[in-house]
Coordinates of C-alpha atoms and ligand atoms in Angstrom, one line a residue:
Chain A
X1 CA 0.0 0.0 0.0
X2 CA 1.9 3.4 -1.1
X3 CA 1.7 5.8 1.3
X4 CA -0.6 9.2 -0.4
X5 CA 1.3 11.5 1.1
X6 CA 5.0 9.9 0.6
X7 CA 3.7 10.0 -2.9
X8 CA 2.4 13.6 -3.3
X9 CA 5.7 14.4 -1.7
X10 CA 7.2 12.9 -4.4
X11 CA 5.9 14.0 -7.0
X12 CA 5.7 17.7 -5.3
X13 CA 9.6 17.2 -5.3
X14 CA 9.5 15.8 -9.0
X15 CA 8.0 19.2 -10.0
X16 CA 10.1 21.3 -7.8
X17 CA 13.0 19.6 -9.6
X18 CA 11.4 21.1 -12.9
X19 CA 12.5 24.5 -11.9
X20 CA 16.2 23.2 -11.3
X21 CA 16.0 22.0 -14.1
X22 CA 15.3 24.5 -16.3
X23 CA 18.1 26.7 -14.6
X24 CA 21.0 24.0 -14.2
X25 CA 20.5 22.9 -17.8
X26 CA 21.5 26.4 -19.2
X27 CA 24.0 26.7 -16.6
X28 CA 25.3 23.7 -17.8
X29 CA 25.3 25.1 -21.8
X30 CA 27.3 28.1 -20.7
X31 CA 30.0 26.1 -18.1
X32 CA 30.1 23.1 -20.8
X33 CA 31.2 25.6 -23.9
X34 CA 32.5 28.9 -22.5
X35 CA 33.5 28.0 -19.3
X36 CA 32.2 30.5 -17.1
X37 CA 30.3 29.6 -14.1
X38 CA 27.5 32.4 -14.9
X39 CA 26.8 33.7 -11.2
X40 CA 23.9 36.2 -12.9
X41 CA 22.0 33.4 -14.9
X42 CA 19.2 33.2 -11.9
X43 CA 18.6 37.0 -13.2
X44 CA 18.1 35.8 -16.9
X45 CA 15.2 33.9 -15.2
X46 CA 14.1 36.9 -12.8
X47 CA 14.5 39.5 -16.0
X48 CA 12.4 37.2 -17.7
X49 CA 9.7 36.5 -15.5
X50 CA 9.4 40.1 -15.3
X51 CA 9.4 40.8 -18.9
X52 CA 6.6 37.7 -18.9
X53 CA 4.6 39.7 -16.6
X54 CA 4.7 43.5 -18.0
X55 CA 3.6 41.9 -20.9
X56 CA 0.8 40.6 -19.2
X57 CA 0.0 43.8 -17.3
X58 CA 0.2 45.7 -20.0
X59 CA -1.3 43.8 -22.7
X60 CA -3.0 41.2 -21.5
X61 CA -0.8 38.5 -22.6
X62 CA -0.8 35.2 -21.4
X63 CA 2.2 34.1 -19.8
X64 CA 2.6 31.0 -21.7
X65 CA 1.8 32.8 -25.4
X66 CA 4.3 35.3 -24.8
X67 CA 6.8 32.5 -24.7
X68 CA 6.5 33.5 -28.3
X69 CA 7.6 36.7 -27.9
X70 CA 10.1 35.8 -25.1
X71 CA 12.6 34.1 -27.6
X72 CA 13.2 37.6 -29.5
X73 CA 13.8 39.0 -26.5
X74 CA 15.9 36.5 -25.0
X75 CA 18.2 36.0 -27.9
X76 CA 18.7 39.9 -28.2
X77 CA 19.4 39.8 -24.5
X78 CA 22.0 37.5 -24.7
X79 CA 23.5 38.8 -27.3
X80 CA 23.6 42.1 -26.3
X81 CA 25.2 40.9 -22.7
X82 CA 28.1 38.4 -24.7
X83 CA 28.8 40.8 -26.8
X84 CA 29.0 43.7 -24.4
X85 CA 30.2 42.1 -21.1
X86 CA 31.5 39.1 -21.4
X87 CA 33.2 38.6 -24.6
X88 CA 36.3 39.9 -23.2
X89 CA 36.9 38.6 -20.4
X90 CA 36.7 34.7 -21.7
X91 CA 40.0 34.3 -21.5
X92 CA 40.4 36.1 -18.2
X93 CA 40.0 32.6 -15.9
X94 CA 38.0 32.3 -13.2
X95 CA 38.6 35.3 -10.7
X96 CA 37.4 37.9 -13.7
X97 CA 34.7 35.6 -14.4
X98 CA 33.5 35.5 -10.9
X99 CA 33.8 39.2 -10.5
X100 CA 31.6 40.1 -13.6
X101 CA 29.1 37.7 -13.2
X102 CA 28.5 38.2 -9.5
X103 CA 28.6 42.2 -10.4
X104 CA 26.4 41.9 -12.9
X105 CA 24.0 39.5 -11.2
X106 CA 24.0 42.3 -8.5
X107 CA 23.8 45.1 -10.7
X108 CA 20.4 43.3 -12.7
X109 CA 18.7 42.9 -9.1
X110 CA 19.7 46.7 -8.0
X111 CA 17.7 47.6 -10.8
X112 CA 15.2 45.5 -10.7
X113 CA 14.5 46.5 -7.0
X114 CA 14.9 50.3 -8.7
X115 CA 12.6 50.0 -11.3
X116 CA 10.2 47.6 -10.0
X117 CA 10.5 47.5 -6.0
X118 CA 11.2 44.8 -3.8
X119 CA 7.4 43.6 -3.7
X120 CA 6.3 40.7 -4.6
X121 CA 4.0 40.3 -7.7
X122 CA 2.6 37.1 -9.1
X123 CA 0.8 36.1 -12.5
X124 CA -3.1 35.5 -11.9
X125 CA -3.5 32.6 -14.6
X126 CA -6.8 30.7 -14.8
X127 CA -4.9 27.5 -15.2
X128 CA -2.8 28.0 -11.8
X129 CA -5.0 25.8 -10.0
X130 CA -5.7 23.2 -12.6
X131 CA -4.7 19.7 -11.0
X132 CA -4.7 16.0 -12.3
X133 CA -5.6 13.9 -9.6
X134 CA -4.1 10.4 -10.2
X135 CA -5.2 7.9 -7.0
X136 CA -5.4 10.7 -4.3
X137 CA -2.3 12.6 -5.4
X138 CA -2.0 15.9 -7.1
X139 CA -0.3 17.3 -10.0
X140 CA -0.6 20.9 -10.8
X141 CA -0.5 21.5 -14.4
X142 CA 1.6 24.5 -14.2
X143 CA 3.8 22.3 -12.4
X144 CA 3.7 20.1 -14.6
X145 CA 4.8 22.4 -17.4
X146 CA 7.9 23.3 -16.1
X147 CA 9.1 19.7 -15.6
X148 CA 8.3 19.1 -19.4
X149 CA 9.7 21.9 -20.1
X150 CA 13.1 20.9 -17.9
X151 CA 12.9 17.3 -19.4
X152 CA 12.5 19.2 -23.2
X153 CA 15.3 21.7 -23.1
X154 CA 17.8 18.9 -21.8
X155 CA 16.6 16.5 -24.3
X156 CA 17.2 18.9 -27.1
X157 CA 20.2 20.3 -26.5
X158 CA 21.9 16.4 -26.1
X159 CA 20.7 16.0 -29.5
X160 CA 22.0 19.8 -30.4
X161 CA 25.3 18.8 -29.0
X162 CA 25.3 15.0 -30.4
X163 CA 24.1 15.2 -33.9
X164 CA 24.7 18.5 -35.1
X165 CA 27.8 19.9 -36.7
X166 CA 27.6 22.9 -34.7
X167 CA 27.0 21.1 -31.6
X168 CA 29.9 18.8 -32.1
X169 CA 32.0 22.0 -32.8
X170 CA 30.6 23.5 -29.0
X171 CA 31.6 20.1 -27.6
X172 CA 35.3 20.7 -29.4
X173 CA 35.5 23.6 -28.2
X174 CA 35.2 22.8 -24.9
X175 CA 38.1 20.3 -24.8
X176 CA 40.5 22.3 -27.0
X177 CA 40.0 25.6 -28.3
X178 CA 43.3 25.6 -30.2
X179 CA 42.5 22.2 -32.0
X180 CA 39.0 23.8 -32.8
X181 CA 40.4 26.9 -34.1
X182 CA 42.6 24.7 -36.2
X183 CA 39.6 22.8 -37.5
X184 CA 37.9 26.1 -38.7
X185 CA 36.1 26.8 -36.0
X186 CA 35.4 30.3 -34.9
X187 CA 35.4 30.3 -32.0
X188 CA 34.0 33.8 -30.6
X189 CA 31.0 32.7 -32.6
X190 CA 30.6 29.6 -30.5
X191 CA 30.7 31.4 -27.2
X192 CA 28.2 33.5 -28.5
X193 CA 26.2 31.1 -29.6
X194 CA 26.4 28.7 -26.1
X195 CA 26.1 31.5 -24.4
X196 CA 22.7 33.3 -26.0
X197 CA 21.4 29.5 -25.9
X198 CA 22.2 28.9 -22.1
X199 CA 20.4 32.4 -21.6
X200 CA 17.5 31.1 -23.8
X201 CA 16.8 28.1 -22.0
X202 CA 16.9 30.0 -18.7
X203 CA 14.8 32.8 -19.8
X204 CA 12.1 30.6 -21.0
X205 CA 12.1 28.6 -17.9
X206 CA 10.7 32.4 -16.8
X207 CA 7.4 31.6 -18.7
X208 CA 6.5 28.8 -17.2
X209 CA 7.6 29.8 -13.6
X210 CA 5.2 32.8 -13.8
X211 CA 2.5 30.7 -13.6
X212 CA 2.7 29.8 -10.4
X213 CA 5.5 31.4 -8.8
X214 CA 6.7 34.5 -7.1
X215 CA 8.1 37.4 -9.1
X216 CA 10.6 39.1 -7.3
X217 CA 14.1 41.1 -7.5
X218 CA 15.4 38.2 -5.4
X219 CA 13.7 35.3 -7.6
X220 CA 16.7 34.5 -9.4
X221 CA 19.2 34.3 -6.2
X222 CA 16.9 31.9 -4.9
X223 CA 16.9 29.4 -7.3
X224 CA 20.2 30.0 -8.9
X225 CA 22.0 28.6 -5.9
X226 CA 20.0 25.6 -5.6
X227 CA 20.3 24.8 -10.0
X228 CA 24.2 25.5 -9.2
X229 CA 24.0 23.0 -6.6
X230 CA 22.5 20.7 -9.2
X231 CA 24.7 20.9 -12.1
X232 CA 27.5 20.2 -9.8
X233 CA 26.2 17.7 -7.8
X234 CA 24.8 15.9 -11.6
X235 CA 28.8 16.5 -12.9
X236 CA 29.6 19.8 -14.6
X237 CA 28.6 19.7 -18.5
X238 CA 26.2 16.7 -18.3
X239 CA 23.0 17.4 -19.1
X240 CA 21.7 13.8 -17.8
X241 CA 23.7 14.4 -14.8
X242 CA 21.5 17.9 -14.4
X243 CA 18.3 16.3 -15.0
X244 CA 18.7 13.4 -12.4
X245 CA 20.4 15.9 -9.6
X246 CA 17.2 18.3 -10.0
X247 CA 15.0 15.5 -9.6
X248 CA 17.1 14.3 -6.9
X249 CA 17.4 17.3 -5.3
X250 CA 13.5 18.5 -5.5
X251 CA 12.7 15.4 -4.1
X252 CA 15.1 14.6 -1.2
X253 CA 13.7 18.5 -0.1
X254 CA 10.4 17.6 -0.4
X255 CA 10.3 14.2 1.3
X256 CA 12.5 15.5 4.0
X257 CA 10.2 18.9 4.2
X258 CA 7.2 16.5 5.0
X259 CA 8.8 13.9 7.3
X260 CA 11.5 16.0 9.4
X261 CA 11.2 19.6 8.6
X262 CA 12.2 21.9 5.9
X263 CA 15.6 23.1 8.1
X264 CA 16.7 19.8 8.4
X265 CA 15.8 18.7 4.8
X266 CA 18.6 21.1 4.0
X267 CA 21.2 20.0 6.3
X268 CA 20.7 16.5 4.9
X269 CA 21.0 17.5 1.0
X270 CA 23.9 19.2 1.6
X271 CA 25.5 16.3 3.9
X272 CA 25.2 14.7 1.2
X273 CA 26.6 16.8 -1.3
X274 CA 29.3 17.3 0.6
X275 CA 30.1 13.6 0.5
X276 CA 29.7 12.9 -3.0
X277 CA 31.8 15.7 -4.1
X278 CA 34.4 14.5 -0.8
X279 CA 34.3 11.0 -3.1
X280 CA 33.9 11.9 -6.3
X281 CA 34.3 15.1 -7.4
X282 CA 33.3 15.0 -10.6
X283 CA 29.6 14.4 -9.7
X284 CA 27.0 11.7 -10.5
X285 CA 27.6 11.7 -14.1
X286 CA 30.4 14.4 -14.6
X287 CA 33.8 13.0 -16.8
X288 CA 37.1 13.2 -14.6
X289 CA 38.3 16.8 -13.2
X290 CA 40.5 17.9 -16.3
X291 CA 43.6 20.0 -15.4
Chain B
X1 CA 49.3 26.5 -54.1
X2 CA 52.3 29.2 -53.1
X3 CA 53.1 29.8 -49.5
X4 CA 56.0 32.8 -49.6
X5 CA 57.0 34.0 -46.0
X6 CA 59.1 37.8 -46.5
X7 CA 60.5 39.1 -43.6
X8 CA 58.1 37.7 -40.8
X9 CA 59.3 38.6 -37.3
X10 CA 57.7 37.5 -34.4
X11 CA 58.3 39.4 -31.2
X12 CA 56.7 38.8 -27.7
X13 CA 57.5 41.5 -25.2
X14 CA 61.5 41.6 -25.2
X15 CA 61.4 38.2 -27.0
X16 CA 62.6 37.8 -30.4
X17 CA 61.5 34.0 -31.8
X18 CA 61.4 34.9 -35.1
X19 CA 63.5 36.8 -37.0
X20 CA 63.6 38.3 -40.9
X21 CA 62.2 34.9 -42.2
X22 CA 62.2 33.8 -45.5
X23 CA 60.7 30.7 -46.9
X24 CA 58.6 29.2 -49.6
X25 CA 56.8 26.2 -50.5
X26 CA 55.5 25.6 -54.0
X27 CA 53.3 23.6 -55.6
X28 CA 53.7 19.9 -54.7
X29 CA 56.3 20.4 -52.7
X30 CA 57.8 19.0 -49.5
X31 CA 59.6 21.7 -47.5
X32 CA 61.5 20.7 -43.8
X33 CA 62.3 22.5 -41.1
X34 CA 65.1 21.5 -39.2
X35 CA 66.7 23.0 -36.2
X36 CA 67.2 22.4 -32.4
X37 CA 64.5 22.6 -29.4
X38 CA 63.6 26.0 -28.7
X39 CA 64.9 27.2 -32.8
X40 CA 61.1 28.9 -32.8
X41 CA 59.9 26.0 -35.5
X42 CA 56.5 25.5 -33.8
X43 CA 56.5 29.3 -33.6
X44 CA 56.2 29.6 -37.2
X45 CA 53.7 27.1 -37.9
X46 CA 51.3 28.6 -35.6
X47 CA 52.5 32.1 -37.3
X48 CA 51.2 30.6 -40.2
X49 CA 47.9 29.5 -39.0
X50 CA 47.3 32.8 -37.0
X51 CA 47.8 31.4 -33.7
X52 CA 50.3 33.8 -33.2
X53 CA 50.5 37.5 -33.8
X54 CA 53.4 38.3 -36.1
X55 CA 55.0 41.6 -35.5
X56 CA 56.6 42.0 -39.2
X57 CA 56.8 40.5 -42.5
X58 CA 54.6 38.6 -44.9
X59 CA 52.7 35.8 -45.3
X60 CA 51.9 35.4 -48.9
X61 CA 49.6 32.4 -49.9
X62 CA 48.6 32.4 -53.5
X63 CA 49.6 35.8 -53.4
X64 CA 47.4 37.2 -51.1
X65 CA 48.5 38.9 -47.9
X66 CA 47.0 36.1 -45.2
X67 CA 48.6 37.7 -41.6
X68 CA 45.9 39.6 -40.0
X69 CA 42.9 37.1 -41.2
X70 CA 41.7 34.5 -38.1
X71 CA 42.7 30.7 -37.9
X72 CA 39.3 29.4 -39.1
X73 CA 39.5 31.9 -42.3
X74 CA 43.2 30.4 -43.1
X75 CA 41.9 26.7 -42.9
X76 CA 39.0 27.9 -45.3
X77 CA 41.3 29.2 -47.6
X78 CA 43.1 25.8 -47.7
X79 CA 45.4 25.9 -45.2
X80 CA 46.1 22.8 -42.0
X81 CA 48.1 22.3 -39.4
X82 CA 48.6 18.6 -37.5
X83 CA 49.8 20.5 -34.2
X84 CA 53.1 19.2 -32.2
X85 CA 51.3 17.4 -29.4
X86 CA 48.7 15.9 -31.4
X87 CA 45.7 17.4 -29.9
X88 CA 43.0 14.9 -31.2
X89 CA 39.7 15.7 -28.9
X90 CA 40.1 13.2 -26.5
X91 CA 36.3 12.9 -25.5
X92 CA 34.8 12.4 -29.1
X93 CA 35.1 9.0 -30.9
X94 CA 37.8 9.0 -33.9
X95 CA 34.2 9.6 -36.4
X96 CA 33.7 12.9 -35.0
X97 CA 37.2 13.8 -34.7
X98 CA 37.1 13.3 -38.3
X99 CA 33.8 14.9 -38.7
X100 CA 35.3 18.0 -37.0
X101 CA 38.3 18.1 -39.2
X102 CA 35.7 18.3 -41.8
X103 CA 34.4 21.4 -40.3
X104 CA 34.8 23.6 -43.3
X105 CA 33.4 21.3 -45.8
X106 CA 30.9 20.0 -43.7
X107 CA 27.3 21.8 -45.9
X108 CA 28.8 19.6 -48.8
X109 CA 27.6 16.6 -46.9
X110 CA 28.8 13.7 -50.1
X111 CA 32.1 15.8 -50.1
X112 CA 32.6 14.9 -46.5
X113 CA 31.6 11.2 -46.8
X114 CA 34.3 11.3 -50.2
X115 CA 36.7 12.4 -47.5
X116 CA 36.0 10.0 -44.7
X117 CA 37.0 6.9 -47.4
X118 CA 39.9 8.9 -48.2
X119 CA 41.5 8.9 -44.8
X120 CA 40.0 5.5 -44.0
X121 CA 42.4 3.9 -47.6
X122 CA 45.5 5.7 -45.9
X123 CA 44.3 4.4 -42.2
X124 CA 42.6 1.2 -42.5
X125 CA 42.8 0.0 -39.1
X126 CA 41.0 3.4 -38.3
X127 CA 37.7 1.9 -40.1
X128 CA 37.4 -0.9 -36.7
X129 CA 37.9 2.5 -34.3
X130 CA 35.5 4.7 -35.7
X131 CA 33.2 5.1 -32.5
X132 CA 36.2 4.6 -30.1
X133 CA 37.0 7.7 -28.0
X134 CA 39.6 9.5 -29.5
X135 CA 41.2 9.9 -26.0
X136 CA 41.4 5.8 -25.8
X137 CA 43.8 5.1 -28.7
X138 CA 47.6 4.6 -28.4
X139 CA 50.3 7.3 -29.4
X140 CA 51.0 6.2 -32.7
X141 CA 47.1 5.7 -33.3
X142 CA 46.2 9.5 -32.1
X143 CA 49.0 11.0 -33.9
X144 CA 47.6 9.4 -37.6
X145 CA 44.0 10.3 -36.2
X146 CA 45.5 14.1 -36.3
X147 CA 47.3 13.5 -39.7
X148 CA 43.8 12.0 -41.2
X149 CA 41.7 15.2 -39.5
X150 CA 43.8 17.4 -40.7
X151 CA 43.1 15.8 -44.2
X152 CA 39.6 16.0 -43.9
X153 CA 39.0 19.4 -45.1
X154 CA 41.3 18.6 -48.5
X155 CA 44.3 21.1 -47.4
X156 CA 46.1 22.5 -50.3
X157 CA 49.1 22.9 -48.1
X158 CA 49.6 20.7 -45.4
X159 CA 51.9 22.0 -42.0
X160 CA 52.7 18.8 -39.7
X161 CA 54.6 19.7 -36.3
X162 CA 56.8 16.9 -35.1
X163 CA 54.9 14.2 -36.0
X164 CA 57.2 11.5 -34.9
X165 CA 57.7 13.0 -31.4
X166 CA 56.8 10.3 -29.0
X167 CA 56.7 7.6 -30.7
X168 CA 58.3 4.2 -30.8
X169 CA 60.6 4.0 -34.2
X170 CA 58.4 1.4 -35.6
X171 CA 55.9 3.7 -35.2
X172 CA 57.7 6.7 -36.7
X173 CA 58.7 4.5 -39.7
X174 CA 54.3 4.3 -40.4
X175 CA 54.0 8.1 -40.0
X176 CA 56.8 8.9 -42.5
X177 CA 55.4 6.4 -44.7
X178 CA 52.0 8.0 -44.5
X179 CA 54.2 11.2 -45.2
X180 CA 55.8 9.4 -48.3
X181 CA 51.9 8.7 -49.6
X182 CA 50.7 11.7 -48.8
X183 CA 54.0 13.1 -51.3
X184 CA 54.2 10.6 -54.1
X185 CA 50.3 9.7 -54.8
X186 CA 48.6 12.9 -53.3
X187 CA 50.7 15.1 -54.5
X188 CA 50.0 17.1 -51.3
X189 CA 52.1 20.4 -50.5
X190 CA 53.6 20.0 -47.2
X191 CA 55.8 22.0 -44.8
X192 CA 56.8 19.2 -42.4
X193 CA 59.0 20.1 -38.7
X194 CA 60.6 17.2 -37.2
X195 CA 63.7 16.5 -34.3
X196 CA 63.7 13.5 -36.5
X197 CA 66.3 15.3 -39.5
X198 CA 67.4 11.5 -41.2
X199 CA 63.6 11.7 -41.5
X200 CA 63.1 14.6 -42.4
X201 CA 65.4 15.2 -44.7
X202 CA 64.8 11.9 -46.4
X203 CA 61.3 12.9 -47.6
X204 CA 62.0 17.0 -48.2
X205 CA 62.4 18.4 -51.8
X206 CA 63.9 21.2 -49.8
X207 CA 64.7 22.2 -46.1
X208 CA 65.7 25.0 -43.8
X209 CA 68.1 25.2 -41.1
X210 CA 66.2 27.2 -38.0
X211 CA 68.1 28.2 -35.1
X212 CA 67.7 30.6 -32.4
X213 CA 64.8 32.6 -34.6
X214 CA 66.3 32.9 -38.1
X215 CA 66.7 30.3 -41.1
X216 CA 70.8 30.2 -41.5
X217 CA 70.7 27.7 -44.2
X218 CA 68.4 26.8 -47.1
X219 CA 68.9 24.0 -49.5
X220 CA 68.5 20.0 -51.1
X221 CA 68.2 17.5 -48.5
X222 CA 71.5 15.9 -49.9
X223 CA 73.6 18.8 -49.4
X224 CA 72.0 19.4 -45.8
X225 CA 72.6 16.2 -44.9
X226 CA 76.9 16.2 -45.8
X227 CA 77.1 19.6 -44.2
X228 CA 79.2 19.1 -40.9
X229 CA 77.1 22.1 -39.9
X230 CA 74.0 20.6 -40.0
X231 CA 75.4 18.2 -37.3
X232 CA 77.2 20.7 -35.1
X233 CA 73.5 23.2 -34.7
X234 CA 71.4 20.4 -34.4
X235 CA 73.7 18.0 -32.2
X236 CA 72.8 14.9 -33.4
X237 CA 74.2 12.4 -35.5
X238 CA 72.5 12.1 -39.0
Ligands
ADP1 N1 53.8 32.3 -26.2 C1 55.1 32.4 -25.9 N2 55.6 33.4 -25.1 C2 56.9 33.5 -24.8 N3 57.8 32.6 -25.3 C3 57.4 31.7 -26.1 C4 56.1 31.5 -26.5 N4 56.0 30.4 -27.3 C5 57.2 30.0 -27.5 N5 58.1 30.7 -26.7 C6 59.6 30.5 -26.7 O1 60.0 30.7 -28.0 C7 61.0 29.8 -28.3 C8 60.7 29.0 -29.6 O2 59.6 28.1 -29.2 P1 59.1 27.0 -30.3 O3 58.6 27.7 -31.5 O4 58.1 26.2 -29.6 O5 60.4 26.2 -30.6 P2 60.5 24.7 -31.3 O6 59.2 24.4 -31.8 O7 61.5 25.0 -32.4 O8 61.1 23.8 -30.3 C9 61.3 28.9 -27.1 O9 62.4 29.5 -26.4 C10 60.0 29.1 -26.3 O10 60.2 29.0 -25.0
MG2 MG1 58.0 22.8 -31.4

């Protein structure tokens, strides 16, 4: 006899690993090509959800249509931020990248909280409350959506990166620039492209989080540390390894939430994140720590 | 195909590697490059191929200025270097390394597949490996997966940086048979740095003597190779 509640905790934890999902998996596009560890990619998601909900303010638009409208922006925003802030410092190393990603990540929520104040503002959707009931437990369609949409992005992009020849020349990239170079690859145009498709992903995650979620200055912070968590834990560059620590994650806090209490849940995730990375650094799925 | 080098300097801060250099390599021709660790022979290839910035001279191919354009521009124009050190990508399989070396041709999808039989006549054992990780083969087996990438995209002048280095002298003796192919049924341009000079030499039209930054002899193989001086710079018996 399954337990109702062990399995709405489940599957709350299933859902709640959507939303690391969506993050960690664009993350993961940016840290597997460029190498940068993008400290400011929660604020893709926050500057998204907010450009999702001024266009439903304003016009009326729903929050999932305006996906539509969301990949213009997206891959103008992207652009505009490779080509104007990062692009030079690629080949700075780590420090530098720290700096400006953490500065701008605190520059977009300075604004934010400017333009937009620190309140928080939410998405009244018809469908917010819609619920499948399967034997006693419920799944929220919004919910739902998210998940898919976690599940979706990573499926794509291992096929991006597996089958295509640009995708192959992302994945050459990231284990030898000079060899690529030498191969004809341009390089600068693969950062841009990694990086304007890890911002994509992200930003569209925004959509589907509006549905249901909080929008807020802070939104991004939140999140961002927990999808950080993730693609470490799942083994830097693996998009598998992304997808099973979200769903890991979001359901270890969610079991844990119901059983002991959400403080504790905590402590235990990050025991034992702690351990894996004390015996295998590399994560779940990640390839050996190269030098 | 006409690679002429006039006066190409390459300075790094107080550094001098390269110094008032002056070389050519025709059509279907082999030209080495001889000279001791350090002579600035790798610096020349990658001058070549733009991974270096050159601080004066020429690079002339087929008469057109090249220094100045990016890497991925040269290799479109023809241009490919088998770098000193191999550099195959380690975590694709030997098909995509090969794919990748394709990289230029790679909207000309029968040209590609033309190629990929090409490389896998001169390599046959390299038919078995195709889905092996590039990163899992043996020396020898990495450093003709580089030769047959670099081929991939049909160079029209073909740079190959101490391809022997490494390698076990049975080994070696494949690679410069590859070379010899590559020369007498190919037809292939080539500008070819080795330690290995008796190998070298053997399959040059030409070579250069490179020490300390500049070229301080030019000439056939045969004469190289009875020059006393040839043995005093590069310390080795030949
Ligand atoms: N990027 C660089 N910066 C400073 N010095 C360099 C650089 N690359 C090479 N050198 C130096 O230039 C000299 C020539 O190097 P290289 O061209 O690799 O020689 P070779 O290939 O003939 O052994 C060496 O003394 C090397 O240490
Ligand atoms: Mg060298």
């Amino acid at each position: 006899m399954v337990d109702v509640n062990l399995a709405q905790a489940i599957v709350n934890g299933l859902m709640l690993g959507g939303i690391y999902m969506a993050l960690a998996v664009g993350l993961n596009v940016i840290f597997g090509v460029v190498k940068i560890v993008n400290f400011a990619q929660g604020e893709f998601l926050m500057l998204s959800m907010y450009s999702v909900y001024w266009l439903y303010a304003l016009i009326y638009l729903d929050p999932i249509l305006s996906i539509v409208l969301n990949i213009p922006i997206s891959i103008f925003v992207g652009w505009v931020t490779f080509k104007y802030l990062v692009k030079d410092v690629v080949e700075k190393g780590d420090y530098v990248h720290i700096a400006l990603t953490l500065g701008v990540s605190f520059m977009f929520i300075g604004l934010a909280q400017i333009f937009w104040k620190p309140i928080y503002r939410g998405i009244p959707t018809e469908y917010a409350t819609w619920a499948i009931s399967l034997g006693g437990v419920n799944i929220g369609v919004t919910q739902l959506l998210i998940l898919l949409y976690g599940l979706f992005s990573a499926i794509i992009l291992s096929i991006f990166f597996r089958w295509t020849d640009t995708g192959r020349a992302m994945r050459a990239v990231s284990q030898d620039v000079m060899a690529s170079m030498l191969m004809g690859v341009n390089i600068t145009k693969m950062y841009t492209l990694a990086w304007i498709i890890g911002i994509l992903v992200t930003s569209l995650a925004g959509n589907f989080l509006a549905t249901f979620y909080y929008i807020h200055p802070n939104v991004g912070q939140d999140i961002f540390l927990y999808a950080w968590f993730v693609v470490v834990f799942g083994g830097l560059g693996s998009h598998i390894g992304a997808v099973i620590g979200s769903i890991i994650l979001g359901i270890v806090q969610s079991v844990a939430t119901m059983y002991i209490s959400a403080d504790l849940s905590l402590v235990i995730v990050f025991l034992v994140f702690i351990l894996l990375l004390l015996f295998r650094p590399e994560g779940l799925l990640g390839r050996e720590v190269r030098k | 195909m006409k690679l002429e080098i006039r006066n190409l300097s390459v300075e790094i801060g107080e550094l001098t590697l390269l110094k008032d250099i002056n070389l050519t390599v025709s059509e279907g021709e082999v030209v080495g490059v001889v000279g001791p660790n350090g002579a600035g022979k790798s610096t020349l290839l990658k001058a070549i191929m733009g991974l270096i910035n050159v601080s004066s001279g020429e690079i002339m191919y087929n008469d057109k200025k090249i220094n100045g354009l990016p890497t991925y521009e040269r290799v479109e124009l023809g241009l490919a270097l088998v770098p000193e050190g191999r550099h195959i990508f380690p975590n694709l399989t030997v098909r995509e390394n090969l794919l990748l070396g394709a990289y230029v041709i790679r909207k000309d999808k029968k040209k590609v597949e033309e190629r990929i039989e090409f490389v896998l006549d001169l390599f046959p054992w390299m038919r078995e490996r195709l889905n092996q990780l590039g990163g899992n083969l043996s020396g020898g087996q990495q450093q003709m997966l580089a030769i047959a990438r670099a081929l991939m995209s049909n160079p029209k002048l073909l740079l190959l940086d101490e391809p022997s280095a490494g390698l076990a002298p049975i080994i070696v003796s494949d690679v410069y048979k590859v070379i010899s192919t590559l020369k007498n049924e190919v037809g292939i341009s080539m500008l070819l740095v080795d330690q290995n000079v008796k190998k070298t030499l053997e399959v040059s039209d030409r070579a250069y003597v490179l020490e300390r930054g500049r070229l301080v002899l030019e000439g056939r193989p045969e004469e190289l190779y009875k020059e006393d001086i040839v043995r005093a710079y590069m310390g080795v018996k030949v």
